[in-house]
mmCIF file of C-alpha atoms in Angstrom:
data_model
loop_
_atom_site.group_PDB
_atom_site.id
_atom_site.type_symbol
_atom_site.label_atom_id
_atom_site.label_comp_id
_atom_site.label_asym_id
_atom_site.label_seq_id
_atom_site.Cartn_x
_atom_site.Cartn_y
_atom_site.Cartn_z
ATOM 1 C CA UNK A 1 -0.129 -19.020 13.650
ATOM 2 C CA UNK A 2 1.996 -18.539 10.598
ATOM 3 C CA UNK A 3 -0.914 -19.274 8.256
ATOM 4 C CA UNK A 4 -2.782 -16.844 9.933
ATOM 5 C CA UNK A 5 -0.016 -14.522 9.016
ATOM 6 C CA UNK A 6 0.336 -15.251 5.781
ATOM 7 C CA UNK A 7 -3.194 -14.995 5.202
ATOM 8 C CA UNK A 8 -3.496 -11.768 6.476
ATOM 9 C CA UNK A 9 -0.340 -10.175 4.911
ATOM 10 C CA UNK A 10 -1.560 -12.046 1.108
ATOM 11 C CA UNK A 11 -4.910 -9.886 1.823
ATOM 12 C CA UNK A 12 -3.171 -6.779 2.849
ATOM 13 C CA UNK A 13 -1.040 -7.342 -0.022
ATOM 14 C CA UNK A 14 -3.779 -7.821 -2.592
ATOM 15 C CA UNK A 15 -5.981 -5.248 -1.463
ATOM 16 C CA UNK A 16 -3.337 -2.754 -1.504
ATOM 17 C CA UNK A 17 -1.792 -3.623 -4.883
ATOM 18 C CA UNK A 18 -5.879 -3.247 -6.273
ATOM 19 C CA UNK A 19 -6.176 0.407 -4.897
ATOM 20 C CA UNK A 20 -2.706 1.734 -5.204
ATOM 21 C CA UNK A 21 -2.195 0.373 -8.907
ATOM 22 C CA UNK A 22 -5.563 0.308 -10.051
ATOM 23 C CA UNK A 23 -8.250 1.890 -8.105
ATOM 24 C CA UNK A 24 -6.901 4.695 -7.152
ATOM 25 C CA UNK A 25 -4.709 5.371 -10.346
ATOM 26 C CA UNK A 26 -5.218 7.075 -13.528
ATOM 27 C CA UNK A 27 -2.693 8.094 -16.380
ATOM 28 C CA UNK A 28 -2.172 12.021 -15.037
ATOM 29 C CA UNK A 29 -0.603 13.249 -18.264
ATOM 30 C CA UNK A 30 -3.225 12.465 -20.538
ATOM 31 C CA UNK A 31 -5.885 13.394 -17.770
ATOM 32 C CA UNK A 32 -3.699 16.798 -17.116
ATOM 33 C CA UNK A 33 -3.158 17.183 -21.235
ATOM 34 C CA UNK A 34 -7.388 16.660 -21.430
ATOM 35 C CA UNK A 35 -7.548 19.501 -18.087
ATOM 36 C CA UNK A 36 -5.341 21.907 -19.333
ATOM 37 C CA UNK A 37 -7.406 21.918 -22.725
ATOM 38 C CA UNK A 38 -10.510 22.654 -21.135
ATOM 39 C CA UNK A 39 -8.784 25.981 -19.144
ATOM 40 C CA UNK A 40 -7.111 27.193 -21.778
ATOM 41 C CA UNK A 41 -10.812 26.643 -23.548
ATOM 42 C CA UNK A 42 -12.393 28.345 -20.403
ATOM 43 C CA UNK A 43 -14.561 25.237 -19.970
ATOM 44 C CA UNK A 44 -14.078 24.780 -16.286
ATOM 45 C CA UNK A 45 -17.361 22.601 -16.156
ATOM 46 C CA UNK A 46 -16.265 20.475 -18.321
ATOM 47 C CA UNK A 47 -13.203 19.433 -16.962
ATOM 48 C CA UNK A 48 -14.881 19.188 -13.771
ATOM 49 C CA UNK A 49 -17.208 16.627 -15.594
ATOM 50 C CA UNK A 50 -14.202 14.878 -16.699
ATOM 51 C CA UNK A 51 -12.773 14.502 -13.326
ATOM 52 C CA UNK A 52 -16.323 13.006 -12.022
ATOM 53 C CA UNK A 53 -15.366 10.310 -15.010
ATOM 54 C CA UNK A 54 -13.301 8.953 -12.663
ATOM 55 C CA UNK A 55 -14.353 9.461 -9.640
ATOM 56 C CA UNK A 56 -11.989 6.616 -7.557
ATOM 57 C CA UNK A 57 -8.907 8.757 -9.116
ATOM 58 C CA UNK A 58 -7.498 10.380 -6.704
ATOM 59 C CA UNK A 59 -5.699 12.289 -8.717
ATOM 60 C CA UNK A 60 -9.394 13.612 -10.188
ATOM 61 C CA UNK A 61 -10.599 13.814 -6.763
ATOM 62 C CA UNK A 62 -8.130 16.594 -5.891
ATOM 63 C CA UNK A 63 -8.185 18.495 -9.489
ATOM 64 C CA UNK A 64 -12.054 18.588 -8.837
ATOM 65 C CA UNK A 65 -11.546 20.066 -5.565
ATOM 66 C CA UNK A 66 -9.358 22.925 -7.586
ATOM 67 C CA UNK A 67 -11.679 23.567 -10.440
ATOM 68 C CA UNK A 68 -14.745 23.503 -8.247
ATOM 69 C CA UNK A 69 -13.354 26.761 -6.313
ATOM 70 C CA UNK A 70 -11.396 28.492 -9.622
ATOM 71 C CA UNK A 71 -14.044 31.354 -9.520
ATOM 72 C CA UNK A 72 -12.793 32.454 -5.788
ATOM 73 C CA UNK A 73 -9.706 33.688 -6.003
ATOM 74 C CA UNK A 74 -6.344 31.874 -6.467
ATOM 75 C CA UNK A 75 -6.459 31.456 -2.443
ATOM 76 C CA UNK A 76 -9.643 29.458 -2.374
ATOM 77 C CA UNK A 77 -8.029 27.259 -5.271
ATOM 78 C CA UNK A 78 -4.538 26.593 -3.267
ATOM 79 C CA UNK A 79 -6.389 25.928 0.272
ATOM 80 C CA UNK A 80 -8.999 23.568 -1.912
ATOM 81 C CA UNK A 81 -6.070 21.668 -3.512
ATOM 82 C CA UNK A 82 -3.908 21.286 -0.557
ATOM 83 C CA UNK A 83 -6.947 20.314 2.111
ATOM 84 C CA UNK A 84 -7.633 17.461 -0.816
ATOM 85 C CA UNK A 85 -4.252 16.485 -1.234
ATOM 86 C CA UNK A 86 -3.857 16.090 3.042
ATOM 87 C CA UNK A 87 -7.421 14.260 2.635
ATOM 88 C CA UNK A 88 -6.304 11.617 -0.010
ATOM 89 C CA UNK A 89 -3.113 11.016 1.040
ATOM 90 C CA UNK A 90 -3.786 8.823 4.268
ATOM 91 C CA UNK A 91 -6.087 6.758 1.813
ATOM 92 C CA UNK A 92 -3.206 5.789 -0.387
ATOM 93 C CA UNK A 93 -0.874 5.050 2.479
ATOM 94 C CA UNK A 94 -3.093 3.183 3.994
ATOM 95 C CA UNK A 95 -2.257 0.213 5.997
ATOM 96 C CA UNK A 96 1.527 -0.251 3.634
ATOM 97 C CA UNK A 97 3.457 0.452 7.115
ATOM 98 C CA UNK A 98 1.436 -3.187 8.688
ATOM 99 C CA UNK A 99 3.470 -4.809 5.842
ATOM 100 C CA UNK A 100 7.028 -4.300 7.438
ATOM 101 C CA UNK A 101 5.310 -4.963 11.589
ATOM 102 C CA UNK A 102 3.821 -8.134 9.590
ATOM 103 C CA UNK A 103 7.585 -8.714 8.310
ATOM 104 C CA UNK A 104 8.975 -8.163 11.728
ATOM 105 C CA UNK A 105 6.407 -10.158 13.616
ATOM 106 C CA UNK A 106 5.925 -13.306 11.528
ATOM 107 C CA UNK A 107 9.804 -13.591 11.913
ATOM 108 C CA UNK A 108 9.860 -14.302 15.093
ATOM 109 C CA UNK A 109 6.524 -16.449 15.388
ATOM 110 C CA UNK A 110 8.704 -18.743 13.011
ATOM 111 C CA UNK A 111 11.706 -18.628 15.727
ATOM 112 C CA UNK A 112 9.090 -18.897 18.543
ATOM 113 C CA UNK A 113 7.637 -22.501 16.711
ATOM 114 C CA UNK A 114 11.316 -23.340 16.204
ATOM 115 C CA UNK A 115 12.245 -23.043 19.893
ATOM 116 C CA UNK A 116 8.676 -24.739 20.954
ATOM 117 C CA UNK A 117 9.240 -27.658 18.287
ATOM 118 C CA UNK A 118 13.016 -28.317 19.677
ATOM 119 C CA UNK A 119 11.670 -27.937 23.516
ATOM 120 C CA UNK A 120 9.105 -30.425 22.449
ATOM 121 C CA UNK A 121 11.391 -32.796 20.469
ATOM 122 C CA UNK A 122 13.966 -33.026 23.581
ATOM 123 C CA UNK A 123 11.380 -33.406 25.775
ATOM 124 C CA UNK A 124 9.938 -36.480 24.012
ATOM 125 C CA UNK A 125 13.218 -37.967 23.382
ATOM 126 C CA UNK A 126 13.973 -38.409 27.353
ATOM 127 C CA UNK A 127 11.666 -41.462 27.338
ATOM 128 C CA UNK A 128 12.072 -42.516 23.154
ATOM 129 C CA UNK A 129 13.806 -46.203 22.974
ATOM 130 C CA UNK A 130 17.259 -45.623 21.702
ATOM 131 C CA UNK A 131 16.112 -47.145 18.335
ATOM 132 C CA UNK A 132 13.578 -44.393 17.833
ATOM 133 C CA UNK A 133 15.498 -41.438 18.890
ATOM 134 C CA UNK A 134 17.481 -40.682 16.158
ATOM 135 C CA UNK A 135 14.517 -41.141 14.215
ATOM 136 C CA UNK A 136 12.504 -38.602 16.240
ATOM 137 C CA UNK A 137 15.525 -35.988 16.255
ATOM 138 C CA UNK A 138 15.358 -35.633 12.771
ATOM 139 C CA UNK A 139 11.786 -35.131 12.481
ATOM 140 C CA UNK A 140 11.393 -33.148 15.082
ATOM 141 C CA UNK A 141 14.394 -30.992 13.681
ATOM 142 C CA UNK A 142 13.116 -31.208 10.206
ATOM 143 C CA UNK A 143 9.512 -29.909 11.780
ATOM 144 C CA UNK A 144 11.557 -26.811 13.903
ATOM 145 C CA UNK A 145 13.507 -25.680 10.576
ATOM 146 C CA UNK A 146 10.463 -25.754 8.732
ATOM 147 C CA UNK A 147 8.436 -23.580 11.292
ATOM 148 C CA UNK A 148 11.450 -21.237 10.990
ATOM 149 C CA UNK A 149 11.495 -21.046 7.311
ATOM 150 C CA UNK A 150 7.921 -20.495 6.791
ATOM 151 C CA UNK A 151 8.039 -17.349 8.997
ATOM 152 C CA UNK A 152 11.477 -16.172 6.992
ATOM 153 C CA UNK A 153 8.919 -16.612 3.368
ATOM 154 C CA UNK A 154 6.411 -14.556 5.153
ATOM 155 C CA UNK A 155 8.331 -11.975 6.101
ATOM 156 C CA UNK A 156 10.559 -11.633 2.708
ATOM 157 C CA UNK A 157 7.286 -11.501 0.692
ATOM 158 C CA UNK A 158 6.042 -8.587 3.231
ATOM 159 C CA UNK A 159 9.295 -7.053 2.265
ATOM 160 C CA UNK A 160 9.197 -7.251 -0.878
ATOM 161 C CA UNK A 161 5.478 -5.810 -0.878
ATOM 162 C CA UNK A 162 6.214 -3.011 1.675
ATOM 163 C CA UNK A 163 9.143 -2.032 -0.929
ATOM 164 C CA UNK A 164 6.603 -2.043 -3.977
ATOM 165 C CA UNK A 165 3.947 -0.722 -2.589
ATOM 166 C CA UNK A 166 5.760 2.210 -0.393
ATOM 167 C CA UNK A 167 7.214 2.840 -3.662
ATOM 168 C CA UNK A 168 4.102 3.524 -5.924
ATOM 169 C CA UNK A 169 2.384 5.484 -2.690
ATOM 170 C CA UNK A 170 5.698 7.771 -2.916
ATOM 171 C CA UNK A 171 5.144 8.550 -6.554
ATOM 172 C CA UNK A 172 1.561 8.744 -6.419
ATOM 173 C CA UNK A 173 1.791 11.022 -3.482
ATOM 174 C CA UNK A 174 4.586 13.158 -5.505
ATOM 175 C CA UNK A 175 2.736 12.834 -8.638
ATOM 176 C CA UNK A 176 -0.842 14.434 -6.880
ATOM 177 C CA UNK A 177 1.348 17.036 -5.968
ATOM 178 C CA UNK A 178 3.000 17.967 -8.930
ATOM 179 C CA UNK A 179 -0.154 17.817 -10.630
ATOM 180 C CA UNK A 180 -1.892 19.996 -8.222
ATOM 181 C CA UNK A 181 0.782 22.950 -8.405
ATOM 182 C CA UNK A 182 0.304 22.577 -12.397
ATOM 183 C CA UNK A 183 -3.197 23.344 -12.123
ATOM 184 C CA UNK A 184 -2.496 26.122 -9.546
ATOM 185 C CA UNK A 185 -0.659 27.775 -11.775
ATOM 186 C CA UNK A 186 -2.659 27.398 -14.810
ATOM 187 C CA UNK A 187 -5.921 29.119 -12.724
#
């Protein structure tokens, strides 16, 4: 059961780390330097070309959404930004909470194997010679504390990822934002 775990959280944790740092990501001041050019050019295509460059950014994927409506009205512009930004935030966030249930859960599967691997080792001991049973106490100890620890490295390195990852969501979240209002206020 705790492989299963692990396996799970290392793909959780590597698909994550692929959108949120990669896919998903783009350097927004050089991309908002390159924008504001092209509006203070009045070339509103063009930078709408330039955000279909990149068309996994979500960061492009919400300034399209802006410049694609800048002829209606600085209404039209704020609802298209902020619709985009509620759109492409769940995508970001996605499944980073299952990191700290994962932590949670894989804890105690390591206590449960701990308490079934001692039940088990007492159990077997009743009819052990008295030659083998200090023998089979330590394995079956050694085999309990194991179980345990294995859960406790699954759940730290959910932790850890949860931390990291609920980190660069925050200031990728923030960032969209930010960058959003900026072009707001530069229609």
């Amino acid at each position: 059961v705790n492989l299963v775990f692990l396996t799970v959280a290392i793909a959780m944790i590597v698909e994550r780390t692929i959108r949120v740092f990669f896919q998903y990501s783009i350097d927004a001041r050089s991309f908002m330097a390159q924008i504001q050019k092209l509006i203070l050019a009045n070339n509103i295509d063009r930078g709408i070309k330039l955000c279909n460059a990149a068309p996994s950014a979500l960061l492009a994927r919400v300034i399209r959404a802006g410049l694609t409506v800048s002829n209606r009205g600085a209404r039209e512009v704020s609802r298209a930004l902020e619709e985009t930004v509620l759109e492409v935030t769940p995508l970001i966030a996605k499944r980073t909470p299952l990191l700290w249930s994962m932590a949670n859960i894989s804890t105690l599967i390591g206590l449960v194997g701990t308490i079934v691997g001692l039940i088990g080792t007492f159990r077997s001991l009743a009819a052990a010679s008295p030659e083998l049973k200090q023998v089979m106490l330590s394995k079956g100890i050694s085999e309990a504390m194991n179980n345990t620890a294995f859960g406790l490295i699954i759940a730290v390195t959910c932790i850890v990822a949860h931390m990291i990852l609920n980190n660069k969501t925050k200031a990728t979240i923030e960032e969209m934002e930010y960058q959003a209002l900026r072009l707001e206020n530069m229609l």
